[in-house]
Short mmCIF file of C-alpha atoms in Angstrom, two decimals:
data_model
loop_
_atom_site.label_atom_id
_atom_site.label_comp_id
_atom_site.label_asym_id
_atom_site.label_seq_id
_atom_site.Cartn_x
_atom_site.Cartn_y
_atom_site.Cartn_z
CA MET A 119 -16.07 2.68 22.21
CA LYS A 120 -12.58 3.29 21.01
CA TYR A 121 -11.35 6.80 21.17
CA PHE A 122 -8.34 7.81 18.84
CA GLU A 123 -5.23 9.45 20.34
CA PHE A 124 -5.17 12.16 17.73
CA ASP A 125 -5.36 15.91 17.92
CA TYR A 126 -8.45 17.81 16.54
CA SER A 127 -6.80 18.45 13.00
CA THR A 128 -5.62 14.94 12.65
CA MET A 129 -8.96 13.61 13.62
CA GLN A 130 -10.72 15.68 10.97
CA GLU A 131 -8.20 14.49 8.38
CA TYR A 132 -8.81 10.75 9.47
CA VAL A 133 -12.53 11.05 9.01
CA ILE A 134 -12.30 12.73 5.62
CA ASN A 135 -9.89 10.00 4.43
CA SER A 136 -12.34 7.37 5.71
CA LEU A 137 -15.17 8.75 3.56
CA LEU A 138 -12.89 8.77 0.56
CA ILE A 139 -12.12 5.03 1.14
CA ASN A 140 -15.72 4.04 1.47
CA ASN A 141 -18.56 6.55 0.72
CA GLU A 142 -21.09 4.36 2.30
CA PHE A 143 -19.45 5.06 5.82
CA LEU A 144 -21.37 8.39 5.87
CA TYR A 145 -24.65 6.65 6.67
CA LEU A 146 -23.25 4.66 9.69
CA ALA A 147 -22.97 7.64 12.12
CA ASP A 148 -24.48 11.22 12.63
CA LEU A 149 -21.58 13.11 10.91
CA LYS A 150 -22.26 16.81 10.90
CA LYS A 151 -20.35 19.43 8.78
CA GLU A 152 -20.12 21.46 12.01
CA TYR A 153 -17.63 19.06 13.40
CA PHE A 154 -15.03 20.35 10.97
CA THR A 155 -13.11 23.67 11.11
CA GLY A 156 -11.61 25.97 8.64
CA LYS A 157 -10.27 24.36 5.41
CA TYR A 158 -11.38 20.94 6.68
CA HIS A 159 -14.94 22.25 6.91
CA ARG A 160 -15.00 23.29 3.28
CA LEU A 161 -13.58 20.05 2.04
CA ALA A 162 -15.78 17.85 4.19
CA SER A 163 -18.85 19.90 3.26
CA LEU A 164 -18.19 19.34 -0.42
CA ILE A 165 -17.68 15.53 0.11
CA ILE A 166 -20.70 15.07 2.33
CA GLU A 167 -22.89 17.03 -0.23
CA LYS A 168 -21.64 14.92 -3.18
CA ILE A 169 -22.22 11.71 -1.37
CA LYS A 170 -25.73 12.62 -0.27
CA SER A 171 -26.57 13.53 -3.91
CA GLY A 172 -25.70 10.03 -5.00
CA GLU A 173 -22.28 10.90 -6.57
CA ASN A 174 -19.43 8.59 -6.17
CA VAL A 175 -16.54 10.53 -4.45
CA SER A 176 -13.00 9.54 -4.91
CA LEU A 177 -9.69 11.15 -3.96
CA SER A 178 -9.04 12.04 -7.54
CA SER A 179 -12.50 13.68 -7.87
CA VAL A 180 -11.68 16.22 -5.07
CA THR A 181 -7.92 16.47 -5.78
CA PRO A 182 -8.27 20.16 -7.24
CA LEU A 183 -9.87 21.42 -4.06
CA ILE A 184 -7.35 19.51 -1.89
CA ILE A 185 -4.44 21.09 -3.70
CA LYS A 186 -6.26 24.53 -3.50
CA LEU A 187 -6.58 24.08 0.29
CA LYS A 188 -3.06 22.76 0.50
CA LEU A 189 -4.01 19.46 2.14
CA GLU A 190 -2.33 17.17 -0.41
CA ASN A 191 0.03 15.89 2.35
CA VAL A 192 -2.66 14.77 4.67
CA ILE A 193 -5.65 13.88 2.51
CA ASP A 194 -4.52 10.67 0.82
CA ASN A 195 -7.38 7.98 1.26
CA VAL A 196 -4.67 5.76 2.89
CA ASN A 197 -4.79 6.94 6.53
CA GLY A 198 -8.34 6.33 7.24
CA ALA A 199 -10.82 3.72 8.70
CA PHE A 200 -10.93 0.33 7.20
CA SER A 201 -13.81 -1.00 9.11
CA GLU A 202 -17.35 0.30 10.15
CA ASN A 203 -16.58 0.14 13.84
CA GLU A 204 -13.38 2.19 13.25
CA TYR A 205 -15.31 4.93 11.36
CA ILE A 206 -18.01 5.08 14.07
CA SER A 207 -15.44 5.65 16.67
CA ALA A 208 -13.65 8.20 14.67
CA VAL A 209 -16.84 10.28 14.23
CA GLU A 210 -17.50 10.01 17.93
CA SER A 211 -14.00 11.15 18.71
CA LEU A 212 -14.47 13.95 16.32
CA ARG A 213 -17.88 14.94 17.86
CA ALA A 214 -16.07 14.92 21.39
CA PHE A 215 -13.43 17.44 20.04
CA TYR A 216 -16.28 19.58 18.48
CA GLN A 217 -18.30 19.67 21.75
CA LEU A 218 -15.10 20.43 23.87
CA LYS A 219 -14.23 23.37 21.51
CA SER A 220 -17.82 24.70 21.76
CA VAL A 221 -17.88 24.56 25.49
CA LYS A 222 -14.59 26.21 25.82
CA ASN A 223 -15.55 29.09 23.30
CA LEU A 224 -18.83 29.57 25.23
CA LEU A 225 -17.11 29.96 28.61
CA GLU A 226 -14.57 32.26 27.15
CA LYS A 227 -17.41 34.40 25.80
CA TYR A 228 -19.12 34.23 29.15
CA ILE A 229 -16.06 35.59 30.94
CA THR A 230 -15.52 38.43 28.52
CA HIS A 231 -19.00 39.78 28.88
CA ILE A 232 -19.60 39.40 32.68
CA ASP A 233 -18.35 41.90 35.10
CA ARG A 234 -15.92 40.11 37.42
CA GLN A 235 -17.02 42.31 40.37
CA LEU A 236 -20.53 41.06 39.90
CA VAL A 237 -19.63 37.47 39.29
CA PRO A 238 -16.66 36.48 41.61
CA GLU A 239 -17.22 32.89 40.67
CA MET A 240 -15.43 33.63 37.33
CA ASP A 241 -12.14 32.23 38.70
CA LEU A 242 -13.89 29.00 38.87
CA VAL A 243 -14.97 29.16 35.29
CA SER A 244 -11.21 30.10 34.30
CA ASP A 245 -10.22 27.05 36.13
CA LEU A 246 -12.74 24.89 34.20
CA ILE A 247 -11.27 26.28 30.89
CA LEU A 248 -7.84 25.27 31.99
CA LYS A 249 -9.06 21.85 32.76
CA LEU A 250 -10.83 21.63 29.47
CA GLU A 251 -7.40 22.49 27.78
CA ASN A 252 -5.69 19.71 29.60
CA MET A 253 -8.27 17.40 28.65
CA GLN A 254 -7.65 18.43 25.07
CA GLU A 255 -3.91 17.76 25.44
CA GLN A 256 -4.55 14.36 26.71
CA GLU A 257 -6.65 13.60 23.62
CA THR A 258 -3.58 14.35 21.73
CA LYS A 259 -1.40 11.52 20.62
CA GLN A 260 1.63 11.18 23.03
CA LEU A 261 4.83 11.42 21.16
CA VAL A 262 7.02 9.78 23.90
CA VAL A 263 6.66 6.66 26.02
CA ASP A 264 8.63 5.14 28.81
CA ILE A 265 9.74 1.58 27.60
CA LYS A 266 8.72 0.31 30.98
CA GLU A 267 5.18 1.07 30.08
CA ILE A 268 5.22 -1.11 26.98
CA GLU A 269 7.02 -4.01 28.42
CA ASP A 270 4.10 -6.33 28.06
CA GLU A 271 3.69 -5.34 24.29
CA ILE A 272 7.24 -6.05 23.66
CA GLU A 273 7.15 -9.45 25.26
CA THR A 274 3.96 -10.27 23.15
CA ALA A 275 5.78 -9.01 19.93
CA LEU A 276 8.93 -11.14 20.82
CA GLN A 277 6.75 -14.17 21.46
CA GLU A 278 4.95 -13.76 18.09
CA LEU A 279 8.31 -13.60 16.43
CA ILE A 280 9.45 -16.75 17.98
CA ASP A 281 6.07 -18.45 17.22
CA ASN A 282 6.39 -17.12 13.57
CA GLU A 283 2.95 -15.68 13.85
CA THR A 284 3.98 -12.06 12.93
CA LYS A 285 4.44 -10.67 9.54
CA ILE A 286 2.88 -13.85 8.22
CA GLY A 287 2.70 -13.89 4.37
CA VAL A 288 3.54 -16.80 2.14
CA GLN A 289 6.50 -19.16 1.79
CA THR A 290 6.83 -19.61 -1.94
CA GLY A 291 8.51 -23.11 -1.86
CA LEU A 292 11.44 -21.73 -3.79
CA GLU A 293 13.92 -22.69 -1.26
CA ASN A 294 16.61 -20.18 -2.19
CA PHE A 295 14.07 -17.34 -2.49
CA ASP A 296 12.38 -18.13 0.90
CA ARG A 297 15.91 -18.46 2.63
CA VAL A 298 17.25 -15.18 1.56
CA VAL A 299 14.10 -12.95 0.85
CA GLY A 300 12.11 -14.60 3.61
CA GLY A 301 9.13 -15.38 1.35
CA LEU A 302 6.47 -12.60 0.86
CA LYS A 303 5.73 -11.08 4.26
CA ASN A 304 2.73 -9.02 5.23
CA GLY A 305 3.36 -5.17 5.54
CA PHE A 306 6.31 -5.18 3.25
CA ILE A 307 6.82 -3.90 -0.44
CA TYR A 308 9.03 -5.80 -2.86
CA GLY A 309 10.53 -4.71 -6.08
CA ILE A 310 11.40 -6.73 -9.07
CA ALA A 311 13.46 -4.76 -11.39
CA GLY A 312 15.08 -5.45 -14.66
CA ARG A 313 15.43 -4.36 -18.33
CA THR A 314 12.98 -5.58 -21.10
CA HIS A 315 13.30 -9.44 -21.63
CA MET A 316 14.89 -9.99 -18.31
CA GLY A 317 11.91 -11.94 -16.88
CA LYS A 318 10.05 -9.44 -14.62
CA THR A 319 6.67 -10.65 -15.49
CA GLU A 320 7.72 -14.25 -15.61
CA PHE A 321 9.18 -13.86 -12.09
CA GLY A 322 6.08 -12.04 -10.79
CA LEU A 323 3.61 -14.70 -12.25
CA GLU A 324 5.79 -17.42 -10.74
CA LEU A 325 5.48 -15.95 -7.23
CA ALA A 326 1.62 -15.28 -7.90
CA LEU A 327 1.14 -18.84 -8.97
CA ARG A 328 2.90 -20.32 -6.04
CA ALA A 329 0.84 -18.08 -3.66
CA LEU A 330 -2.38 -19.31 -5.45
CA GLU A 331 -1.31 -22.82 -4.92
CA GLN A 332 -1.24 -22.18 -1.16
CA GLY A 333 -4.77 -20.79 -1.22
CA LYS A 334 -3.89 -17.17 -1.18
CA LYS A 335 -5.99 -14.57 -2.59
CA ILE A 336 -4.18 -12.50 -5.37
CA LEU A 337 -4.94 -9.11 -6.90
CA TYR A 338 -2.98 -8.62 -10.06
CA PHE A 339 -2.55 -5.39 -11.80
CA ASN A 340 -1.00 -5.72 -15.36
CA PHE A 341 -0.86 -2.60 -17.46
CA GLU A 342 0.71 -4.07 -20.56
CA GLN A 343 -1.42 -7.18 -21.30
CA GLN A 344 -5.03 -7.92 -21.30
CA GLY A 345 -6.51 -10.29 -18.50
CA LYS A 346 -6.94 -13.18 -20.88
CA ASP A 347 -3.31 -13.07 -21.83
CA ILE A 348 -2.20 -13.28 -18.17
CA ALA A 349 -4.56 -16.14 -17.50
CA LYS A 350 -3.20 -17.89 -20.59
CA LEU A 351 0.45 -17.52 -19.38
CA LEU A 352 -0.61 -18.84 -15.93
CA SER A 353 -2.43 -21.66 -17.37
CA ILE A 354 0.59 -22.77 -19.42
CA LYS A 355 2.90 -22.20 -16.51
CA LYS A 356 0.66 -24.21 -14.23
CA ALA A 357 0.67 -27.15 -16.76
CA GLY A 358 4.35 -27.25 -16.59
CA PHE A 359 5.19 -25.88 -20.23
CA SER A 360 7.21 -22.95 -21.16
CA TYR A 361 5.91 -20.14 -23.37
CA THR A 362 8.18 -21.24 -26.25
CA GLU A 363 6.44 -24.62 -26.40
CA ILE A 364 3.10 -23.16 -27.48
CA ASP A 365 3.58 -24.09 -31.13
CA ASN A 366 4.79 -27.61 -30.37
CA ASP A 367 2.59 -30.29 -32.07
CA ASN A 368 3.23 -32.56 -29.13
CA LEU A 369 1.93 -30.08 -26.60
CA ASP A 370 -0.54 -31.73 -24.15
CA ILE A 371 -3.59 -29.49 -24.67
CA PHE A 372 -5.73 -31.34 -22.17
CA LYS A 373 -3.24 -30.61 -19.38
CA ILE A 374 -3.29 -26.93 -20.18
CA PHE A 375 -7.12 -26.93 -20.09
CA ASP A 376 -7.07 -28.63 -16.76
CA ALA A 377 -4.60 -26.01 -15.58
CA LYS A 378 -7.13 -23.34 -16.79
CA ASP A 379 -9.99 -24.98 -14.82
CA TRP A 380 -7.83 -24.82 -11.87
CA LEU A 381 -6.93 -21.16 -12.36
CA VAL A 382 -10.61 -20.17 -12.75
CA SER A 383 -11.48 -21.88 -9.46
CA GLN A 384 -8.98 -19.75 -7.56
CA ASP A 385 -9.27 -16.44 -5.89
CA PHE A 386 -7.48 -14.41 -8.57
CA ILE A 387 -8.55 -11.03 -9.49
CA LEU A 388 -7.16 -9.16 -12.52
CA ALA A 389 -7.30 -5.45 -13.01
CA LYS A 390 -8.82 -4.49 -16.34
CA LYS A 391 -7.02 -1.15 -17.25
CA VAL A 392 -4.45 1.27 -16.42
CA CYS A 393 -5.32 3.27 -13.35
CA THR A 394 -3.93 5.72 -10.87
CA ASP A 395 -2.27 5.02 -7.64
CA PHE A 396 -5.30 6.44 -6.05
CA ASP A 397 -7.43 3.92 -7.78
CA ILE A 398 -5.08 1.13 -6.69
CA VAL A 399 -5.15 2.17 -2.95
CA SER A 400 -8.96 2.43 -3.07
CA THR A 401 -9.30 -0.95 -4.74
CA VAL A 402 -6.98 -2.74 -2.48
CA LYS A 403 -8.62 -1.24 0.63
CA LYS A 404 -12.04 -2.21 -0.40
CA LEU A 405 -11.05 -5.80 -1.28
CA LYS A 406 -9.13 -6.05 1.93
CA MET A 407 -12.32 -5.05 4.01
CA GLN A 408 -14.14 -7.82 1.96
CA GLU A 409 -11.27 -10.30 2.83
CA LYS A 410 -10.71 -10.77 -0.94
CA VAL A 411 -7.01 -10.09 -1.23
CA ASP A 412 -3.77 -11.49 0.35
CA ILE A 413 -1.21 -10.34 -1.93
CA VAL A 414 -0.95 -7.44 -4.48
CA PHE A 415 1.15 -7.55 -7.77
CA ILE A 416 1.68 -4.51 -9.89
CA ASP A 417 3.28 -4.99 -13.29
CA TYR A 418 4.57 -2.49 -13.65
CA LEU A 419 5.27 0.76 -11.72
CA GLY A 420 6.05 3.01 -14.52
CA LEU A 421 2.67 2.37 -16.17
CA ILE A 422 0.61 3.64 -13.36
CA SER A 423 -1.42 6.54 -14.50
CA LEU A 424 -0.23 9.96 -13.16
CA SER A 425 -3.35 11.97 -14.35
CA ASN A 426 -4.47 12.60 -10.80
CA TYR A 427 -1.46 14.88 -10.03
CA PRO A 428 -1.08 18.51 -11.15
CA SER A 429 0.67 19.36 -14.24
CA TYR A 430 3.20 21.44 -12.52
CA MET A 431 4.67 18.50 -10.83
CA THR A 432 7.62 16.72 -12.58
CA ARG A 433 7.36 12.98 -13.46
CA HIS A 434 10.00 12.29 -10.90
CA GLU A 435 8.01 14.15 -8.15
CA LYS A 436 4.86 12.34 -9.09
CA MET A 437 6.44 8.85 -9.12
CA ALA A 438 7.85 9.67 -5.65
CA GLU A 439 4.25 10.31 -4.37
CA VAL A 440 3.15 6.97 -5.95
CA SER A 441 6.00 5.19 -4.31
CA LYS A 442 5.07 6.63 -0.88
CA ASN A 443 1.33 5.81 -1.29
CA LEU A 444 2.03 2.13 -2.19
CA LYS A 445 4.50 1.93 0.80
CA LYS A 446 1.82 3.38 3.16
CA LEU A 447 -0.79 1.01 1.67
CA ALA A 448 1.32 -2.19 2.30
CA VAL A 449 1.84 -1.16 6.01
CA GLU A 450 -1.84 -0.08 6.58
CA VAL A 451 -3.55 -3.11 5.07
CA ASN A 452 -0.76 -5.35 6.20
CA ILE A 453 -0.22 -7.37 3.16
CA PRO A 454 2.69 -7.99 0.66
CA ILE A 455 2.78 -5.69 -2.34
CA VAL A 456 5.07 -6.86 -5.25
CA VAL A 457 5.92 -4.20 -7.72
CA MET A 458 7.58 -4.70 -11.15
CA ILE A 459 10.05 -1.93 -12.04
CA GLN A 460 11.68 -0.92 -15.43
CA ILE A 461 15.54 -0.44 -15.24
CA ASN A 462 16.77 2.58 -17.25
CA ARG A 463 18.91 2.33 -20.26
CA GLU A 464 22.19 3.45 -18.38
CA VAL A 465 22.74 -0.23 -17.47
CA GLU A 466 23.44 -1.01 -21.15
CA LYS A 467 26.43 1.01 -20.90
CA LEU A 468 28.12 -1.47 -18.36
CA LYS A 469 30.24 -4.12 -19.55
CA ASP A 470 28.29 -7.10 -18.01
CA LYS A 471 24.89 -5.31 -18.25
CA ARG A 472 24.11 -6.29 -14.60
CA PRO A 473 21.80 -3.52 -13.05
CA LEU A 474 22.44 -1.64 -9.80
CA MET A 475 19.77 -0.02 -7.59
CA SER A 476 20.81 3.43 -9.04
CA HIS A 477 19.39 2.07 -12.33
CA LEU A 478 15.76 2.09 -11.08
CA ARG A 479 13.85 4.20 -13.25
CA ASP A 480 12.46 7.39 -11.50
CA SER A 481 14.62 6.07 -8.53
CA GLY A 482 15.34 7.95 -5.31
CA GLN A 483 12.13 7.77 -3.39
CA ILE A 484 11.19 4.43 -4.98
CA GLU A 485 14.63 2.93 -3.88
CA GLN A 486 13.92 4.38 -0.40
CA ASP A 487 10.39 2.99 0.03
CA LEU A 488 11.06 -0.46 -1.29
CA ASP A 489 11.74 -2.94 1.50
CA CYS A 490 13.28 -5.51 -0.73
CA ILE A 491 14.84 -4.82 -4.19
CA MET A 492 15.58 -7.72 -6.52
CA LEU A 493 17.45 -6.88 -9.78
CA LEU A 494 17.01 -9.44 -12.60
CA TYR A 495 19.64 -10.51 -15.13
CA ARG A 496 19.88 -13.16 -17.88
CA PRO A 497 23.27 -13.75 -19.11
CA ASN A 498 22.00 -15.77 -22.13
CA TYR A 499 20.10 -12.79 -23.51
CA TYR A 500 23.50 -11.08 -24.07
CA ASP A 501 25.60 -14.12 -24.76
CA LYS A 502 23.75 -17.13 -26.40
CA SER A 503 26.76 -19.39 -25.65
CA LEU A 504 25.80 -19.13 -22.00
CA PRO A 505 23.05 -21.21 -20.35
CA ASP A 506 19.72 -19.73 -20.03
CA PHE A 507 19.11 -18.99 -16.28
CA LEU A 508 17.73 -16.23 -14.20
CA GLU A 509 19.97 -14.43 -11.82
CA VAL A 510 18.28 -12.45 -9.06
CA ASN A 511 20.46 -10.10 -7.16
CA VAL A 512 18.71 -9.35 -3.72
CA ALA A 513 20.43 -5.97 -3.43
CA LYS A 514 18.35 -4.60 -0.48
CA ASN A 515 16.45 -6.46 2.03
CA ARG A 516 14.76 -5.00 5.21
CA VAL A 517 12.78 -8.17 5.66
CA THR A 518 15.56 -10.70 6.58
CA HIS A 519 18.51 -8.42 6.05
CA ARG A 520 20.03 -11.02 3.86
CA THR A 521 21.43 -10.00 0.50
CA GLY A 522 23.12 -11.83 -2.38
CA LYS A 523 22.45 -13.57 -5.52
CA ILE A 524 20.09 -16.43 -6.15
CA PHE A 525 19.62 -18.44 -9.39
CA PHE A 526 16.63 -20.08 -11.10
CA THR A 527 16.35 -22.28 -14.19
CA LEU A 528 13.84 -21.27 -16.82
CA GLU A 529 12.92 -24.75 -18.16
CA TYR A 530 9.58 -26.64 -17.99
CA GLY A 531 7.57 -23.44 -17.62
CA ARG A 532 8.23 -23.18 -13.89
CA LEU A 533 11.11 -21.38 -12.13
CA GLU A 534 13.10 -23.79 -9.87
CA PRO A 535 16.19 -23.02 -7.75
CA ALA A 536 19.42 -23.47 -9.72
CA ASN A 537 22.67 -24.99 -8.77
CA VAL A 538 24.69 -22.40 -7.18
CA ALA A 539 27.74 -23.49 -9.25
CA ILE A 540 25.99 -21.78 -12.17
CA GLU A 541 27.31 -18.56 -10.65
CA ALA A 542 30.79 -19.22 -12.15
#
């Protein structure tokens, strides 16, 4: 049985978060309300009662109580158990804390009410309490570690790096993208940012399609278009046609339907409606547990519903929380998350219209949380005399630490690396 290196409070938070991730976990172990203390007891009691009554309990449904109890910084349905075994172990650890606390309270009460002259053995009981307290400290997560103690772990991590078995994600086949960005690696969050008509969705769909072609399972949130429209665009792209060729009489309709049949056979899940970040986190975690998702795409960040946050928070504060939750999600479930982001209008005041990271809408926390930021620009949109190509400025990159501009052609429906000479 695995025991967690948490303190009592963190252990209570972990179990509550686990129930919010998957209500069905409640029936896997003998979880009692008594295991929780103070404000955690109040929140856990409500959640347990609701689940037992048959109600579906999500983070958003108990947010008012969470805010009232001032637990919004620790109850987030992100830092909880993914698997049944993890949840069972978590409950066992929580039960051990509860029993330890109960014994300690009983002994302290015993000392208080027994005359020391009649019971000289009380010194032994006091020693036992001290030992119990030391045991509780050992259950608490250690904050420091001597590097010599983790030498074997370091060697394993380095060997995985050499063998390319860590942070595995997907190599897209776009040579310049894979060389600079490093493909799409597990545990990282990528931002594709640009003004309207710069090609955010086009670029995101290209990456999704290339991942599908390698057998990856894709979850795609698009809050601007219906699922059928996204599927149509992907089918046209897979068939090798650009969107502008749709009305062409010479279009090979059979090739497009073949592409549609291929797409339907893939592991491609489309979100149906606008949802909150809590909904995104919950959906991704459930699909990850079911091994139905390898990469998540969100198109786009600014359209995520903020209805789960209290009205006294500003939009900037709410978006900061959304950003942090998505970042934690990428790390927790260990998959790449690709987020499309709108650039604010300030970029239009620049002479060449090329965006900077400071132009990210609702930036600040978002700019900090993203591991890789790609800023999109199409010169032809502003000057029709220029060739139509896509410029991607990799402005920030924690993945490979490589930055710089890469270029893509926009012909034949598929993005392909462009000649670098196009930069001039």
